[in-house]
Each structure stands twice: as structure tokens, then as C-alpha cells.
């Protein structure tokens, strides 16, 4: 194959692969989940505190928080 055709083929292949990777990332990227973010923030606070009563309160809050698991 001529060098310029080989280079064009490689560039085209890279663009196609990059496009497929972007599309795959769009497909598998989870939708934003504010509930999950809130639950994660509660756990972060629970681990960050040295106060056992506050930690217990936060863990109870985490357990009571809405959970939307996989459907």
C-alpha cells in the first residue's frame, strides 16, 4: 500500500475508534443521581466526625435516605 493511503487509513481508523469509544461512554455513563450523591455525602460526614453520637445520627440518616437501586 502506498504510504499516503496507509496514513489516511490509519487516521480514519483512529477517528472511527475514537467515535466508537465516545458513543460507548455515552451508553454506559450512569445518569446523574442526586440521591446517591446525598447518601455519599452523609457517609463522608459520618467518617469525618470524631463524635460517636453525631456518627450514629449520620448513619441513621444514611439508612433512612431514599435509595434508588438499579431498575
C-alpha atoms as an extended CHARMM CRD file, in Angstrom:
* protein
*
        71  EXT
         1         1  UNK       CA              0.0000000000        0.0000000000        0.0000000000  PROA      1               0.0000000000
         2         2  UNK       CA              1.2490000000        3.4770000000       -0.7830000000  PROA      2               0.0000000000
         3         3  UNK       CA              2.4380000000        5.4280000000        2.2680000000  PROA      3               0.0000000000
         4         4  UNK       CA             -0.1180000000        8.2460000000        1.8500000000  PROA      4               0.0000000000
         5         5  UNK       CA             -3.0050000000        5.7460000000        1.5600000000  PROA      5               0.0000000000
         6         6  UNK       CA             -1.7160000000        3.8500000000        4.5710000000  PROA      6               0.0000000000
         7         7  UNK       CA             -1.5710000000        7.0960000000        6.5700000000  PROA      7               0.0000000000
         8         8  UNK       CA             -5.1250000000        8.0390000000        5.5090000000  PROA      8               0.0000000000
         9         9  UNK       CA             -6.3380000000        4.5770000000        6.5010000000  PROA      9               0.0000000000
        10        10  UNK       CA             -4.6780000000        4.8210000000        9.9330000000  PROA      10              0.0000000000
        11        11  UNK       CA             -6.1110000000        8.3070000000       10.5450000000  PROA      11              0.0000000000
        12        12  UNK       CA             -9.5810000000        7.1790000000        9.5010000000  PROA      12              0.0000000000
        13        13  UNK       CA             -9.3250000000        4.1090000000       11.7450000000  PROA      13              0.0000000000
        14        14  UNK       CA             -8.2990000000        6.2610000000       14.7150000000  PROA      14              0.0000000000
        15        15  UNK       CA            -11.2330000000        8.6410000000       14.1430000000  PROA      15              0.0000000000
        16        16  UNK       CA            -13.6670000000        5.7340000000       13.8820000000  PROA      16              0.0000000000
        17        17  UNK       CA            -12.2990000000        4.1320000000       17.0430000000  PROA      17              0.0000000000
        18        18  UNK       CA            -12.4570000000        7.4470000000       18.9100000000  PROA      18              0.0000000000
        19        19  UNK       CA            -16.0770000000        7.8940000000       17.8060000000  PROA      19              0.0000000000
        20        20  UNK       CA            -16.9900000000        4.3900000000       18.9390000000  PROA      20              0.0000000000
        21        21  UNK       CA            -15.3150000000        4.9690000000       22.3180000000  PROA      21              0.0000000000
        22        22  UNK       CA            -17.2300000000        8.2350000000       22.8100000000  PROA      22              0.0000000000
        23        23  UNK       CA            -20.5120000000        6.5360000000       21.9270000000  PROA      23              0.0000000000
        24        24  UNK       CA            -19.8020000000        3.6290000000       24.2740000000  PROA      24              0.0000000000
        25        25  UNK       CA            -19.0100000000        6.0770000000       27.0830000000  PROA      25              0.0000000000
        26        26  UNK       CA            -22.3580000000        7.8130000000       26.4680000000  PROA      26              0.0000000000
        27        27  UNK       CA            -24.1760000000        4.4860000000       26.6370000000  PROA      27              0.0000000000
        28        28  UNK       CA            -22.5880000000        3.2090000000       29.8520000000  PROA      28              0.0000000000
        29        29  UNK       CA            -22.3500000000        6.5270000000       31.7040000000  PROA      29              0.0000000000
        30        30  UNK       CA            -24.8980000000        6.4700000000       34.5110000000  PROA      30              0.0000000000
        31        31  UNK       CA            -27.4460000000        9.2310000000       34.7120000000  PROA      31              0.0000000000
        32        32  UNK       CA            -26.9190000000       11.8370000000       37.4420000000  PROA      32              0.0000000000
        33        33  UNK       CA            -28.3090000000       10.5730000000       40.7380000000  PROA      33              0.0000000000
        34        34  UNK       CA            -28.7100000000       13.3220000000       43.3650000000  PROA      34              0.0000000000
        35        35  UNK       CA            -29.9180000000       10.7610000000       45.9220000000  PROA      35              0.0000000000
        36        36  UNK       CA            -26.7290000000        8.7320000000       45.5740000000  PROA      36              0.0000000000
        37        37  UNK       CA            -24.6420000000       11.9060000000       45.8630000000  PROA      37              0.0000000000
        38        38  UNK       CA            -26.5080000000       12.8750000000       49.0400000000  PROA      38              0.0000000000
        39        39  UNK       CA            -26.0400000000        9.4030000000       50.5420000000  PROA      39              0.0000000000
        40        40  UNK       CA            -22.3150000000        9.5230000000       49.7450000000  PROA      40              0.0000000000
        41        41  UNK       CA            -22.0140000000       12.9500000000       51.3970000000  PROA      41              0.0000000000
        42        42  UNK       CA            -23.7300000000       11.6380000000       54.5410000000  PROA      42              0.0000000000
        43        43  UNK       CA            -21.2530000000        8.7420000000       54.7660000000  PROA      43              0.0000000000
        44        44  UNK       CA            -18.3320000000       11.1170000000       54.2000000000  PROA      44              0.0000000000
        45        45  UNK       CA            -19.5480000000       13.2470000000       57.1100000000  PROA      45              0.0000000000
        46        46  UNK       CA            -20.0270000000       10.1650000000       59.3030000000  PROA      46              0.0000000000
        47        47  UNK       CA            -16.4590000000        9.0090000000       58.7130000000  PROA      47              0.0000000000
        48        48  UNK       CA            -15.0740000000       12.5240000000       59.2020000000  PROA      48              0.0000000000
        49        49  UNK       CA            -16.5840000000       13.1710000000       62.6370000000  PROA      49              0.0000000000
        50        50  UNK       CA            -14.9660000000       12.1260000000       65.9030000000  PROA      50              0.0000000000
        51        51  UNK       CA            -18.2430000000       12.4510000000       67.8160000000  PROA      51              0.0000000000
        52        52  UNK       CA            -19.8070000000        8.9730000000       68.2060000000  PROA      52              0.0000000000
        53        53  UNK       CA            -23.3050000000       10.4120000000       68.7240000000  PROA      53              0.0000000000
        54        54  UNK       CA            -23.0390000000       12.5070000000       65.5740000000  PROA      54              0.0000000000
        55        55  UNK       CA            -21.6620000000        9.4940000000       63.6850000000  PROA      55              0.0000000000
        56        56  UNK       CA            -24.6130000000        7.3610000000       64.8530000000  PROA      56              0.0000000000
        57        57  UNK       CA            -27.0650000000       10.0950000000       63.8360000000  PROA      57              0.0000000000
        58        58  UNK       CA            -25.4970000000       10.3700000000       60.3900000000  PROA      58              0.0000000000
        59        59  UNK       CA            -25.5280000000        6.6100000000       59.8770000000  PROA      59              0.0000000000
        60        60  UNK       CA            -29.2210000000        6.5170000000       60.8340000000  PROA      60              0.0000000000
        61        61  UNK       CA            -29.8270000000        9.3550000000       58.3690000000  PROA      61              0.0000000000
        62        62  UNK       CA            -27.9230000000        7.3950000000       55.7110000000  PROA      62              0.0000000000
        63        63  UNK       CA            -30.0030000000        4.2730000000       56.3870000000  PROA      63              0.0000000000
        64        64  UNK       CA            -33.2380000000        6.2840000000       56.1560000000  PROA      64              0.0000000000
        65        65  UNK       CA            -32.2380000000        8.1320000000       52.9770000000  PROA      65              0.0000000000
        66        66  UNK       CA            -34.0840000000        7.1460000000       49.7900000000  PROA      66              0.0000000000
        67        67  UNK       CA            -32.2860000000        4.5720000000       47.7070000000  PROA      67              0.0000000000
        68        68  UNK       CA            -32.9360000000        4.1150000000       44.0260000000  PROA      68              0.0000000000
        69        69  UNK       CA            -31.0920000000        0.9930000000       43.0740000000  PROA      69              0.0000000000
        70        70  UNK       CA            -30.8010000000       -0.5000000000       39.6110000000  PROA      70              0.0000000000
        71        71  UNK       CA            -34.1340000000       -0.9570000000       37.9130000000  PROA      71              0.0000000000
